[in-house]
Short mmCIF file of C-alpha atoms in Angstrom, two decimals:
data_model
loop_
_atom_site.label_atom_id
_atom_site.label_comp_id
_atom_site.label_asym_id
_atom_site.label_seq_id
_atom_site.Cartn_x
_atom_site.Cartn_y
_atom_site.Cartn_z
CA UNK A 1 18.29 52.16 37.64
CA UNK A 2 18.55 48.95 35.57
CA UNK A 3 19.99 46.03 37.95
CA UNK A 4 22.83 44.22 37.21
CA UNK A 5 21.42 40.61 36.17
CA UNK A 6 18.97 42.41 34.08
CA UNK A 7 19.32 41.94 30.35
CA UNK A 8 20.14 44.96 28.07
CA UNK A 9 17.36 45.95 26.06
CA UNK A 10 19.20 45.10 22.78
CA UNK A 11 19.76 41.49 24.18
CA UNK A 12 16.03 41.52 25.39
CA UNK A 13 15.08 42.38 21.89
CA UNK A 14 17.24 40.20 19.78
CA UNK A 15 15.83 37.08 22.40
CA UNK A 16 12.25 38.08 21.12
CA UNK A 17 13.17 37.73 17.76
CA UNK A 18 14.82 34.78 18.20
CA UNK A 19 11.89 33.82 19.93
CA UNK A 20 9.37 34.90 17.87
CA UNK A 21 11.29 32.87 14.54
CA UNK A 22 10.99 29.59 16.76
CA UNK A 23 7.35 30.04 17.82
CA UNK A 24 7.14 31.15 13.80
CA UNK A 25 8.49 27.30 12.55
CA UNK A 26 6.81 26.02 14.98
CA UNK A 27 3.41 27.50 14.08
CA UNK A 28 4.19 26.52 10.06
CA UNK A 29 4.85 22.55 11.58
CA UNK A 30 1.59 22.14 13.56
CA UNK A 31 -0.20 24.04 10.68
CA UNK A 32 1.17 21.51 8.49
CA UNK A 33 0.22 18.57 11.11
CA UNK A 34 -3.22 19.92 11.81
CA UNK A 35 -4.04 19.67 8.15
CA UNK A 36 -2.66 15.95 7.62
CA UNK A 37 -4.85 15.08 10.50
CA UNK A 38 -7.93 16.58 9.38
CA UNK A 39 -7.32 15.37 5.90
CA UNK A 40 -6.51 11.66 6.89
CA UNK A 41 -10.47 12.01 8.89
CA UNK A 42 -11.66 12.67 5.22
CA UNK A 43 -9.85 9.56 3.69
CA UNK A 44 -12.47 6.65 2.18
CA UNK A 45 -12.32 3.75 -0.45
CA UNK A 46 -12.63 6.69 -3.18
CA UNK A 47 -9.43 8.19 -2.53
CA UNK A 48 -6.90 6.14 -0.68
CA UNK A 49 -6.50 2.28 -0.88
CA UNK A 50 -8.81 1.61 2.24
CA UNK A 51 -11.19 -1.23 1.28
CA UNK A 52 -15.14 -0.69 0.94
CA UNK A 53 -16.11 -2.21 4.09
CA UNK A 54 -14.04 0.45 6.02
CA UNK A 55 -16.25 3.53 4.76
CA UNK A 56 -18.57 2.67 7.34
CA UNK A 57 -22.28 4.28 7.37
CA UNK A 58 -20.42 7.01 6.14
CA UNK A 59 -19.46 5.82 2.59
CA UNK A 60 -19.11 8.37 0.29
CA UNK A 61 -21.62 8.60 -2.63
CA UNK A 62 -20.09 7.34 -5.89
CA UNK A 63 -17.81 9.05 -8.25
CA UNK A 64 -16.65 7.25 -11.43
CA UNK A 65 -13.08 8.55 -11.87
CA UNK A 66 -14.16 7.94 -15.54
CA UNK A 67 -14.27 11.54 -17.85
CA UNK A 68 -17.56 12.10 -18.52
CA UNK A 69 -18.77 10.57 -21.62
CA UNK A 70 -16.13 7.76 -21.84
CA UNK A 71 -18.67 5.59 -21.87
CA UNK A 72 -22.59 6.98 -22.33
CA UNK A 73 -25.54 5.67 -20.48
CA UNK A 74 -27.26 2.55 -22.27
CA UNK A 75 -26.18 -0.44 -24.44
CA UNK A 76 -23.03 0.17 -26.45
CA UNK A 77 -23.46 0.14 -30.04
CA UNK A 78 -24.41 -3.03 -31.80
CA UNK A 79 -24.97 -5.07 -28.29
CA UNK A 80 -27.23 -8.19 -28.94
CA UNK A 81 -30.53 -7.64 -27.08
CA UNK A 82 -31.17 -11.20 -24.75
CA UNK A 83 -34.24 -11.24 -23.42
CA UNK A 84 -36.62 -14.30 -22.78
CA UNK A 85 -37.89 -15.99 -26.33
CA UNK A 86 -39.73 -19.08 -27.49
CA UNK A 87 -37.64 -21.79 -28.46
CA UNK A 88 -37.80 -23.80 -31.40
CA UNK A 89 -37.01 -26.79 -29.05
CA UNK A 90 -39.46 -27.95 -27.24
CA UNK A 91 -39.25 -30.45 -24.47
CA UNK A 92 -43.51 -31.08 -23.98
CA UNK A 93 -46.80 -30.00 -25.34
CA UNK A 94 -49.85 -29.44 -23.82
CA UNK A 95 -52.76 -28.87 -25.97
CA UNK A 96 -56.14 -27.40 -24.69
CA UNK A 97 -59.21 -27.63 -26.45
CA UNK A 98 -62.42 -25.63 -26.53
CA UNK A 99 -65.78 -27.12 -26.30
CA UNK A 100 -66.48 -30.42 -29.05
CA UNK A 101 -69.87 -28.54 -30.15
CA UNK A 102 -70.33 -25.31 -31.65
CA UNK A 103 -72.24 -22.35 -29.38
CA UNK A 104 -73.97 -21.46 -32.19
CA UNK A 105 -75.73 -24.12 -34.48
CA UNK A 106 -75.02 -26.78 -31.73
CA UNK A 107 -73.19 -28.83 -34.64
CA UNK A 108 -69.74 -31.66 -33.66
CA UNK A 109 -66.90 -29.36 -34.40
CA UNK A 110 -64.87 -31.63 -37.00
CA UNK A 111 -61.37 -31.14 -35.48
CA UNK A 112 -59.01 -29.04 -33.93
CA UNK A 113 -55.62 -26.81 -35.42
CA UNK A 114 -53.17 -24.87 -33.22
CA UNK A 115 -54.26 -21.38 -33.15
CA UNK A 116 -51.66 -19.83 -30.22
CA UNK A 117 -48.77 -21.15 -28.75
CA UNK A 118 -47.16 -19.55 -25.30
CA UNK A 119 -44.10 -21.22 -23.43
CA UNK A 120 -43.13 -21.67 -19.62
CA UNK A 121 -39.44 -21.96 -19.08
CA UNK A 122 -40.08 -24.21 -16.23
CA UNK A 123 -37.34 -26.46 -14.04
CA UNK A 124 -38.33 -30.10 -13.77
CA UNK A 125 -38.87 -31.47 -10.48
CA UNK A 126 -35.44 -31.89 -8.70
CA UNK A 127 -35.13 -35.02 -6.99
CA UNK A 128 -32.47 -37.23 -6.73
CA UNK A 129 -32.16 -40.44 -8.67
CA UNK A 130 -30.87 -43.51 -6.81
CA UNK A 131 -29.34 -45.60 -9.35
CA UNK A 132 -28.81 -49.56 -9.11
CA UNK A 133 -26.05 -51.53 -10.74
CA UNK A 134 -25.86 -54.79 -10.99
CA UNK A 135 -23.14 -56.98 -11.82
CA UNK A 136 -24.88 -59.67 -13.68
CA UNK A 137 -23.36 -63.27 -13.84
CA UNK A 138 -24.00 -66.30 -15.50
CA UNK A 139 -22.54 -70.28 -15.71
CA UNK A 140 -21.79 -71.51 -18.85
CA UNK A 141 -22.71 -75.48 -19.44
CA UNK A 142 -18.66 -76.39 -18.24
CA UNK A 143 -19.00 -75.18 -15.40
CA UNK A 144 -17.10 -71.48 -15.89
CA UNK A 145 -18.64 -68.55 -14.56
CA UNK A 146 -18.86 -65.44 -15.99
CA UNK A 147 -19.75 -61.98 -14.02
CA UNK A 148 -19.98 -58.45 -15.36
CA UNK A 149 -18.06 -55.08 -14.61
CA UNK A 150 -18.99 -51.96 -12.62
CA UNK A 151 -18.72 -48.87 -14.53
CA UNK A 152 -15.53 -46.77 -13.37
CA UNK A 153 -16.09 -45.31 -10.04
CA UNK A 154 -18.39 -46.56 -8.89
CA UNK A 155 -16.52 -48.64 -6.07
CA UNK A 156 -18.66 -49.06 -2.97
CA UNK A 157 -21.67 -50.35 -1.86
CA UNK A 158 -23.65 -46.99 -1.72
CA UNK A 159 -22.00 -43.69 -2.35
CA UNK A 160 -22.67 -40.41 -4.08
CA UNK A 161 -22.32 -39.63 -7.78
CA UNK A 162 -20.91 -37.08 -9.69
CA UNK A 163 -23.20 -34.68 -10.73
CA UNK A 164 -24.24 -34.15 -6.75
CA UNK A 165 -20.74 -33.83 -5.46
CA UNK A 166 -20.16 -31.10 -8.45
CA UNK A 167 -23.64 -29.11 -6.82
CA UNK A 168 -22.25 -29.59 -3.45
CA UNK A 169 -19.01 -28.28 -4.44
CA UNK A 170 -20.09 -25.39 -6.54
CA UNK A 171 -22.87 -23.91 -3.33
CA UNK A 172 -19.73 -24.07 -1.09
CA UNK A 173 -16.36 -23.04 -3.00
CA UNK A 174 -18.06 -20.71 -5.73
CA UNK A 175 -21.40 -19.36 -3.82
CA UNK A 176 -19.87 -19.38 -0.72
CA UNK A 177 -23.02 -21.15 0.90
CA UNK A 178 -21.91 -22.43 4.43
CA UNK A 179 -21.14 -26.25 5.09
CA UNK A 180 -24.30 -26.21 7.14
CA UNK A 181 -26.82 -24.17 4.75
CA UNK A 182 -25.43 -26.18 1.60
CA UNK A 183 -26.74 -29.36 3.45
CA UNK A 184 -30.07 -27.83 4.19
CA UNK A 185 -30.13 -26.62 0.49
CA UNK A 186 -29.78 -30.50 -0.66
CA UNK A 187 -31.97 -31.42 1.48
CA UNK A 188 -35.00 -29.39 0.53
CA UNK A 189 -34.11 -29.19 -3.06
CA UNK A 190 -33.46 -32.48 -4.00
CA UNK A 191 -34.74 -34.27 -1.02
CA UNK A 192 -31.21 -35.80 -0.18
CA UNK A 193 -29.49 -35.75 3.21
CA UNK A 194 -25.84 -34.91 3.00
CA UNK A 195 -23.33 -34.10 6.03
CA UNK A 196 -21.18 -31.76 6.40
CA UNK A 197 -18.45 -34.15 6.56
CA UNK A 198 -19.20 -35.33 3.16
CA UNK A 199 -19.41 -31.85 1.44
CA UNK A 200 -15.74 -30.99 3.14
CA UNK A 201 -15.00 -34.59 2.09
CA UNK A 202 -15.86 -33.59 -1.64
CA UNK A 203 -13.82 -30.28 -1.93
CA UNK A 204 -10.72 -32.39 -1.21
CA UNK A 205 -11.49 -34.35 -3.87
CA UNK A 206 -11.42 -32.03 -5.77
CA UNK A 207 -8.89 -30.54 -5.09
CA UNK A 208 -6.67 -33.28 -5.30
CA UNK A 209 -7.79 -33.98 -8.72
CA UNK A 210 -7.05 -30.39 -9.77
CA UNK A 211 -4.02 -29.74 -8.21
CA UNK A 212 -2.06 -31.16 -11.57
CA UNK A 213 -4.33 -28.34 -13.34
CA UNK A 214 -3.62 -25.57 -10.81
CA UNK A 215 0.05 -26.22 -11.58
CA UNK A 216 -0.01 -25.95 -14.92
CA UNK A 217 -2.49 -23.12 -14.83
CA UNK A 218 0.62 -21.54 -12.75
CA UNK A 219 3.32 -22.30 -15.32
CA UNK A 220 1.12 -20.66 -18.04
CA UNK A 221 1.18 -17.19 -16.24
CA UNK A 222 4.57 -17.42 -15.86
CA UNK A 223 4.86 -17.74 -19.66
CA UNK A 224 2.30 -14.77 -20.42
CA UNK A 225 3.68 -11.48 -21.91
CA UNK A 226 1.32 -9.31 -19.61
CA UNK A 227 0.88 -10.56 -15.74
CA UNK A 228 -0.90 -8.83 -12.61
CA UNK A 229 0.09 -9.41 -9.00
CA UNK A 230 -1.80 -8.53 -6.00
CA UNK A 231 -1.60 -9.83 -2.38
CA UNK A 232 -4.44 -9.45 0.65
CA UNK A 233 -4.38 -10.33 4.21
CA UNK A 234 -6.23 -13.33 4.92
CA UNK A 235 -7.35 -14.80 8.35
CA UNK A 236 -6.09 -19.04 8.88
CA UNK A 237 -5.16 -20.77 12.16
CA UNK A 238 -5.96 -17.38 13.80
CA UNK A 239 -3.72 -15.81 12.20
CA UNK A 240 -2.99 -13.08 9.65
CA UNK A 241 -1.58 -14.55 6.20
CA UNK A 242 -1.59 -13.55 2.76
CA UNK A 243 -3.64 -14.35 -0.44
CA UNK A 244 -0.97 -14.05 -3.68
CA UNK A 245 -2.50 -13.93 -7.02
CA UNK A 246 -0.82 -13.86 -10.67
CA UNK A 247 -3.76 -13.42 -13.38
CA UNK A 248 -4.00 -12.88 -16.84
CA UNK A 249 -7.22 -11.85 -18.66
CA UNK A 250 -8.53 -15.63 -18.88
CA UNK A 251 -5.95 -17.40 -16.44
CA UNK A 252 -5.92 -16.96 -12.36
CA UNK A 253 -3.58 -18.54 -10.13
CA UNK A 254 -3.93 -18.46 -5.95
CA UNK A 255 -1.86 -19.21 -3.41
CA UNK A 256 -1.29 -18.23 0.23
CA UNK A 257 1.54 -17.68 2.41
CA UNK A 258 2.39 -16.54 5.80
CA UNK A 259 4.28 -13.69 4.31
CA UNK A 260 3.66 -10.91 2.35
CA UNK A 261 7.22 -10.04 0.41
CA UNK A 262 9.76 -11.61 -1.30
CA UNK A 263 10.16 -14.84 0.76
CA UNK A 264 6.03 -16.11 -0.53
CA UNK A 265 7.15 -14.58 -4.07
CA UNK A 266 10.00 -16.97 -4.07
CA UNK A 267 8.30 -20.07 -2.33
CA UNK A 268 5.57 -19.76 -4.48
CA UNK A 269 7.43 -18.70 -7.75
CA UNK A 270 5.44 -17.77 -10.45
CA UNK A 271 6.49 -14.30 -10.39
CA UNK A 272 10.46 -14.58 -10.31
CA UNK A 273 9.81 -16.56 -13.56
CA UNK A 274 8.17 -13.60 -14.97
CA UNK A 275 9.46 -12.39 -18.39
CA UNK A 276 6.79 -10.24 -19.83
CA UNK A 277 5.30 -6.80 -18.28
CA UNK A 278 4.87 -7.45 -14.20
CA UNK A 279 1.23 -5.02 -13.16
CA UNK A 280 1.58 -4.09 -9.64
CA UNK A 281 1.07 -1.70 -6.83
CA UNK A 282 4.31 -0.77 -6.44
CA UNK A 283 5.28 -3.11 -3.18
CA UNK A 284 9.09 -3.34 -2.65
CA UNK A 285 8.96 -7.21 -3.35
CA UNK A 286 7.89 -6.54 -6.60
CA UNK A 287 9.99 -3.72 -7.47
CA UNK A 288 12.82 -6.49 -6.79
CA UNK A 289 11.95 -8.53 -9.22
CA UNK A 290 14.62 -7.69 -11.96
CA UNK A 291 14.02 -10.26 -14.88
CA UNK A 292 10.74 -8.67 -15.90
CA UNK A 293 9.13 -5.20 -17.04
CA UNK A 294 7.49 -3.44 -14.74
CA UNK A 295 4.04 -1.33 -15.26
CA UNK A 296 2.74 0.31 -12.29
CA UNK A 297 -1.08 0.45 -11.48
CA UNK A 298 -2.73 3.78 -11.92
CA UNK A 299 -6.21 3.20 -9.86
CA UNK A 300 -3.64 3.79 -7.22
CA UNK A 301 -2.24 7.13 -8.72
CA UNK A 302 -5.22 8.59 -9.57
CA UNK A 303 -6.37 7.64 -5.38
CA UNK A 304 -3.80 9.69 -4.39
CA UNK A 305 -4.07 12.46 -6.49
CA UNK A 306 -7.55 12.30 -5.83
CA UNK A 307 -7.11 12.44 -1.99
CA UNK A 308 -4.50 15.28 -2.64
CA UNK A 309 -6.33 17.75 -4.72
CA UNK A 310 -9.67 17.14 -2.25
CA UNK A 311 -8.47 17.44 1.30
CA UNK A 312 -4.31 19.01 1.09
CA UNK A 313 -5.68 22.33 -0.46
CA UNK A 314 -3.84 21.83 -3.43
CA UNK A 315 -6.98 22.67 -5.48
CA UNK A 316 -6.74 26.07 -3.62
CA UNK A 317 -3.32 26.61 -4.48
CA UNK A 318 -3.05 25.33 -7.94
CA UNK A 319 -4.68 22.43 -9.04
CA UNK A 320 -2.02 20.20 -10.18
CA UNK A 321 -3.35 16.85 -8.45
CA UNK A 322 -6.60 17.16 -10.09
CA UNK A 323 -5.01 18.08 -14.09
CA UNK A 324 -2.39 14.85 -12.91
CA UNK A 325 -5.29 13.03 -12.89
CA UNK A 326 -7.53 13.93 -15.71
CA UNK A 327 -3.91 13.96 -18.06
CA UNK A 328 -3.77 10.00 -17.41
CA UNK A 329 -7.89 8.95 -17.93
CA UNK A 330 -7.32 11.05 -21.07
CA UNK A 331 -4.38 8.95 -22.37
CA UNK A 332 -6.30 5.84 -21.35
CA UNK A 333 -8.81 6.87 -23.09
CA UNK A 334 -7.16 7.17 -26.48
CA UNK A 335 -5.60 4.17 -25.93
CA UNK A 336 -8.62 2.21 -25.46
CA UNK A 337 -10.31 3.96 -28.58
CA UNK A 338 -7.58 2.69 -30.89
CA UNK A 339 -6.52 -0.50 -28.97
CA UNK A 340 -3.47 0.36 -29.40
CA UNK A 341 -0.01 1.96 -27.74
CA UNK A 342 -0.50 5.65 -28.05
CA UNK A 343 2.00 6.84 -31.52
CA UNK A 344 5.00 8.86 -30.79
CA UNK A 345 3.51 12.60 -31.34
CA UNK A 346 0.94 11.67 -29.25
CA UNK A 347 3.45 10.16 -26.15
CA UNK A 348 5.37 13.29 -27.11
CA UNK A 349 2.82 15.79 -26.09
CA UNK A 350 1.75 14.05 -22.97
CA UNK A 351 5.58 13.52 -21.51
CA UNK A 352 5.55 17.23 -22.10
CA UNK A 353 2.52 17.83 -20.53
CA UNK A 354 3.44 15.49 -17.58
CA UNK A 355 6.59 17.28 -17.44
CA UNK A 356 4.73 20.60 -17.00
CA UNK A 357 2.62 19.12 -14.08
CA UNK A 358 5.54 17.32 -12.39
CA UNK A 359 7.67 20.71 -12.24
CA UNK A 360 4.14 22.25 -10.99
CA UNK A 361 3.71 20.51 -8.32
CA UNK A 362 7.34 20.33 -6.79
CA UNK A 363 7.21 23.96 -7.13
CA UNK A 364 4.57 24.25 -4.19
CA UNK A 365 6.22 21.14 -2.55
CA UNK A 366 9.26 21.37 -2.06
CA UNK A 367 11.86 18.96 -0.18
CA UNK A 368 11.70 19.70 3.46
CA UNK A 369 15.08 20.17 5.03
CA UNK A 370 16.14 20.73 8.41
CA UNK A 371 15.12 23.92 10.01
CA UNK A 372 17.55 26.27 11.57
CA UNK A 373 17.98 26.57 15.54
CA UNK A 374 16.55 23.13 15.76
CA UNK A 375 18.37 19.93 16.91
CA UNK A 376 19.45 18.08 13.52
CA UNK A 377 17.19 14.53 13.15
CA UNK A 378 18.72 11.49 13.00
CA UNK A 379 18.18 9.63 9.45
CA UNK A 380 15.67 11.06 7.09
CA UNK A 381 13.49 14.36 7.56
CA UNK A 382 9.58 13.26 6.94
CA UNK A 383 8.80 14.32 3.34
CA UNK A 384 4.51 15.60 2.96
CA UNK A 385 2.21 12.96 1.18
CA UNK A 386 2.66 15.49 -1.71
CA UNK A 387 6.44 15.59 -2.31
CA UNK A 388 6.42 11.11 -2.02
CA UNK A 389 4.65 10.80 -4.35
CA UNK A 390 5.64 13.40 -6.81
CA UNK A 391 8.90 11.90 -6.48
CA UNK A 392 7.78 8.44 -6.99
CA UNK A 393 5.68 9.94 -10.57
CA UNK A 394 9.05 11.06 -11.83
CA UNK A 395 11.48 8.16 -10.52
CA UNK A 396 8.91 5.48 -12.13
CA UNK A 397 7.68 7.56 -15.07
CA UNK A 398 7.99 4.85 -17.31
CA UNK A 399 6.22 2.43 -15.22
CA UNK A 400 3.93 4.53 -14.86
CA UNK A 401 3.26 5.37 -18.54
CA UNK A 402 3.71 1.93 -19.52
CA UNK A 403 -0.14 0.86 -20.38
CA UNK A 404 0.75 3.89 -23.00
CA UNK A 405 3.51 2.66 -24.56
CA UNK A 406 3.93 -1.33 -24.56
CA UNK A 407 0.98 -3.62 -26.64
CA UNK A 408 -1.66 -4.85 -24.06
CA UNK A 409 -0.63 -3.62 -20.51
CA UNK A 410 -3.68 -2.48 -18.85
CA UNK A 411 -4.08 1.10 -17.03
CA UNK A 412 -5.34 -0.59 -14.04
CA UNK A 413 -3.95 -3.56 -11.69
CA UNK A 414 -7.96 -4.43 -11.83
CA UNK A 415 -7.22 -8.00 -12.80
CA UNK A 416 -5.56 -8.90 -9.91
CA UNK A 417 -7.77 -6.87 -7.43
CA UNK A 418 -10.69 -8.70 -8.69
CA UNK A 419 -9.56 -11.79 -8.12
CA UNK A 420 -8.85 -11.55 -4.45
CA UNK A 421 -11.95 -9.72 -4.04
CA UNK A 422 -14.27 -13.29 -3.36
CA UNK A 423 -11.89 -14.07 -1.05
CA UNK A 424 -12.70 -11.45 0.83
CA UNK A 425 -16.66 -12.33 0.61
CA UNK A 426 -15.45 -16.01 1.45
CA UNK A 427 -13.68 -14.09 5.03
CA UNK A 428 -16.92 -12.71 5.51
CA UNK A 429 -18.96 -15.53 5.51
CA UNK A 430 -17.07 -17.91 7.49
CA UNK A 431 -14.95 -15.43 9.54
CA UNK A 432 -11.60 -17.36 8.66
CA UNK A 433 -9.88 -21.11 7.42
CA UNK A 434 -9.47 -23.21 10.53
CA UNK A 435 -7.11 -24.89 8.87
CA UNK A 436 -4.39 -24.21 6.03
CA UNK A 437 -5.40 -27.30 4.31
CA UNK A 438 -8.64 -26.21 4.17
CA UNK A 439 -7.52 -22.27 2.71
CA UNK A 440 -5.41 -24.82 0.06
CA UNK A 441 -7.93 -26.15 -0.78
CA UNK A 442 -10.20 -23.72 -1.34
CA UNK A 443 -7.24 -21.43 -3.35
CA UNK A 444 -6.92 -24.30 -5.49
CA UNK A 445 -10.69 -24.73 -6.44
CA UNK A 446 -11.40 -21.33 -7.07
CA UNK A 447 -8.02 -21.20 -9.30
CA UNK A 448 -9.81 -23.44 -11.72
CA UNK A 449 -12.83 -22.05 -11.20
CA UNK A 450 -12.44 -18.77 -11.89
CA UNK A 451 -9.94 -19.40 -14.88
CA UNK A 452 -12.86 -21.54 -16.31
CA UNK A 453 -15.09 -18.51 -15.73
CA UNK A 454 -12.72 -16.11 -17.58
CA UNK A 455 -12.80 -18.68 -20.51
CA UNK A 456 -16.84 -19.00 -20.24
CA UNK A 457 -17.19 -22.38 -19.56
CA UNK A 458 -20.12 -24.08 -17.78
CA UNK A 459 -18.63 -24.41 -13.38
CA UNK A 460 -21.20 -26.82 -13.34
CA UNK A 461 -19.91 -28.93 -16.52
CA UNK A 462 -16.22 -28.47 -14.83
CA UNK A 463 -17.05 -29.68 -11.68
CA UNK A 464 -19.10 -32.58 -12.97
CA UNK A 465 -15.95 -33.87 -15.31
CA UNK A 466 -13.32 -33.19 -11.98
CA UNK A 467 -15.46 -36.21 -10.05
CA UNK A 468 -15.52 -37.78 -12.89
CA UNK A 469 -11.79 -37.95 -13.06
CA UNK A 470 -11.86 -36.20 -16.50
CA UNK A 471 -11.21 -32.25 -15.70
CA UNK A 472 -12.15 -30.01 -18.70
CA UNK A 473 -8.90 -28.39 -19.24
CA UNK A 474 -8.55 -24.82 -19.65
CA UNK A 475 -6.94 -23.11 -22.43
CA UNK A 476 -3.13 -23.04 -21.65
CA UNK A 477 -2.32 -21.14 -24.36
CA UNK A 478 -4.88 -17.81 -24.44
#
């Protein structure tokens, strides 16, 4: 006899089922959680933005994201071997002679001819010069007395000279060498002591001589059709800032800022100046920017997709990642074979064919709403890595296409990424700027310095013409 309190079986049944649907949903949302978690184990530098030095002992082996054949192994074609030769200039001669009799009839050989030349590239010795002037004076017959001039600069009773600050200068701000180990370096190359006082005392002057440079460096990105923006985190005062750059292919411009977004884009303001195509990751502060173009970087797309066709099975279930990426380095590709904007038929077939992909891959990830029987979540339901950035493909297409479609705009955000990237190797030699004047002044070097690298011009020749009070310029205009 069933007791009272006792369900009825038909209640007892339809409790299971309701049962068995929740433990169902709940099965399909640690499912889903397991596989983010194991996936997120296999992220590295190859497929997510992590940096390098984060892969560990366990850094994956390389794998050029290039299609095979984009560029083949070897020199390209009609690349100018360089490889040691005698010179036609010759600095000294020394001639060796053979014996003055002959070995075989004993006679006086009557003279000697070159018969084989070989060269030594060899460095002179390197010692430094310690150079007198004298101011010379002399009194005429009425009694006036006349004395000579120093040469400009030279202003004290000893000091250094030009061409040693510019070696000092270029071992610590452009080969990183610590304060301490550039000292030792002057000291057993060219036999001169130097402090470390006076090497920190010889980046400021530089510094302060190129800061009217720097500036104008910064107002001729602003003017550039094409510019690329990055920002890193950067260690000064103990604390976390941020590294800005704005670059163009032969002009970089540094700066750093306590913060990351819009406030250090508007204190530093290059970019709201921007007129031209802005290259960027996509950052919010950047996307605010609305008096320029925007192009988004695809290194970062093709990461993603990467990371999404190798560890979220979506190579298993279709394979949509993996064409998503192989559809873009294809474009690139043709637009780096004609240097030039792809023509309409051709940006006709690939919309169509991005089209294809985009409806693809929505199909199999679909917008997650809120699941029956469960308490409704405030503000918005967490979308998969998937469905983001399928979303973000087709909100930004044109961004994204743009290195296909507008004269000059690069596929990559490289630019920029490359130019924070010695900062980073700077961090890891000296572990962080004690000071902000000092990171100013080393953002402010290497902003000349690496524009005058872009525009292949001797660092040493630079350097040499800042102490000098002369600074090469750079080209403004290129």
């Amino acid at each position: 006899m069933q007791h009272p309190n006792e369900p009825t079986s038909t209640a007892s049944y339809a409790q299971l089922v309701e049962e068995n649907a929740q433990l169902r949903a709940a099965i399909v949302i640690l499912s889903a959680q397991v596989l983010e978690l194991q996936a997120r184990l296999g992220k590295n530098s190859r497929n997510s933005s992590r940096p390098p030095s984060s892969d560990g002992l366990a850094k994956p082996a390389p794998k050029s994201l290039r299609i095979a054949g984009q560029r083949p192994i070897g020199a390209p074609v009609g690349h100018k071997a360089d490889t040691l030769r005698q010179s036609s200039e010759v600095d000294a001669i020394v001639q060796h002679f053979g014996p003055a009799q002959c070995s075989v009839c004993a006679s006086t050989l009557p003279g000697y001819a070159a018969a084989e030349g070989r060269q030594v590239f060899e460095l002179p010795v390197l010692r430094a010069q310690v150079i007198e002037h004298q101011r010379m004076r002399s009194v005429c017959a009425c009694g006036a007395v006349h004395t000579g001039e120093f040469p400009k600069g030279v202003s004290s009773p000893v000091q250094y000279g030009p061409r040693l600050k510019a070696v000092c200068v270029n071992f610590n701000q452009q080969q990183f060498v610590p304060l301490a180990r550039t000292c030792e370096v002057m000291a057993d190359i060219f036999g001169v002591a130097v402090s470390e006082t006076s090497v920190l005392a010889f980046t400021h002057e530089a510094a302060q001589v190129l800061e009217p440079v720097v500036a104008r460096i910064a107002q001729a990105v602003q003017a550039s059709p094409v510019v690329c923006a990055d920002e890193s985190g950067i260690r000064s005062e103990g604390q976390t800032q941020w590294l800005h750059c704005a670059v163009t292919p032969t002009l970089t411009h540094l700066a750093h800022h306590p913060k990351r977004g819009s406030q250090a884009t508007q204190d530093i303001g290059i970019l709201p100046g921007v007129r031209g195509v802005l290259i960027h990751d996509g950052l919010p502060s950047y996307k605010r920017l609305d008096e320029c173009t925007h192009g988004l970087c695809n290194a970062h797309h093709l990461r993603e997709l990467v990371y999404i066709h190798e560890h979220l099975r979506e190579r298993a279930f279709d394979g949509w990642a993996g064409e998503m990426g192989e559809l873009l380095c294809q474009a690139n590709s043709e637009v780096l074979a004609h240097s030039a904007p792809l023509t309409q038929e051709r940006m006709a077939h690939y919309e169509s064919a991005w089209s294809a992909l985009l409806e693809r891959g929505e199909h199999f990830n679909p917008r997650q709403e809120p699941r029956a029987g469960y308490a409704k979540v405030q503000g918005r339901i967490k979308q998969s890595k998937q469905f983001n950035l399928l979303a973000r493909l087709r909100t930004l297409r044109a961004d994204v296409w743009r290195f296909a479609t507008d004269e000059g705009v690069p596929f990559t955000n490289n630019l920029a990424e490359q130019a924070l990237r010695m900062s980073k190797v700077k961090q890891k030699v000296s572990g962080c700027f004690r000071t902000d004047e000092g990171a100013s002044t080393f953002f402010t070097i290497r902003s000349y310095l690496q524009t005058m690298r872009k525009q292949q011009r001797c660092l040493f020749d630079c350097l040499v013409g800042v102490f000098n009070a002369q600074p090469v310029l750079p080209d403004f205009g290129v």
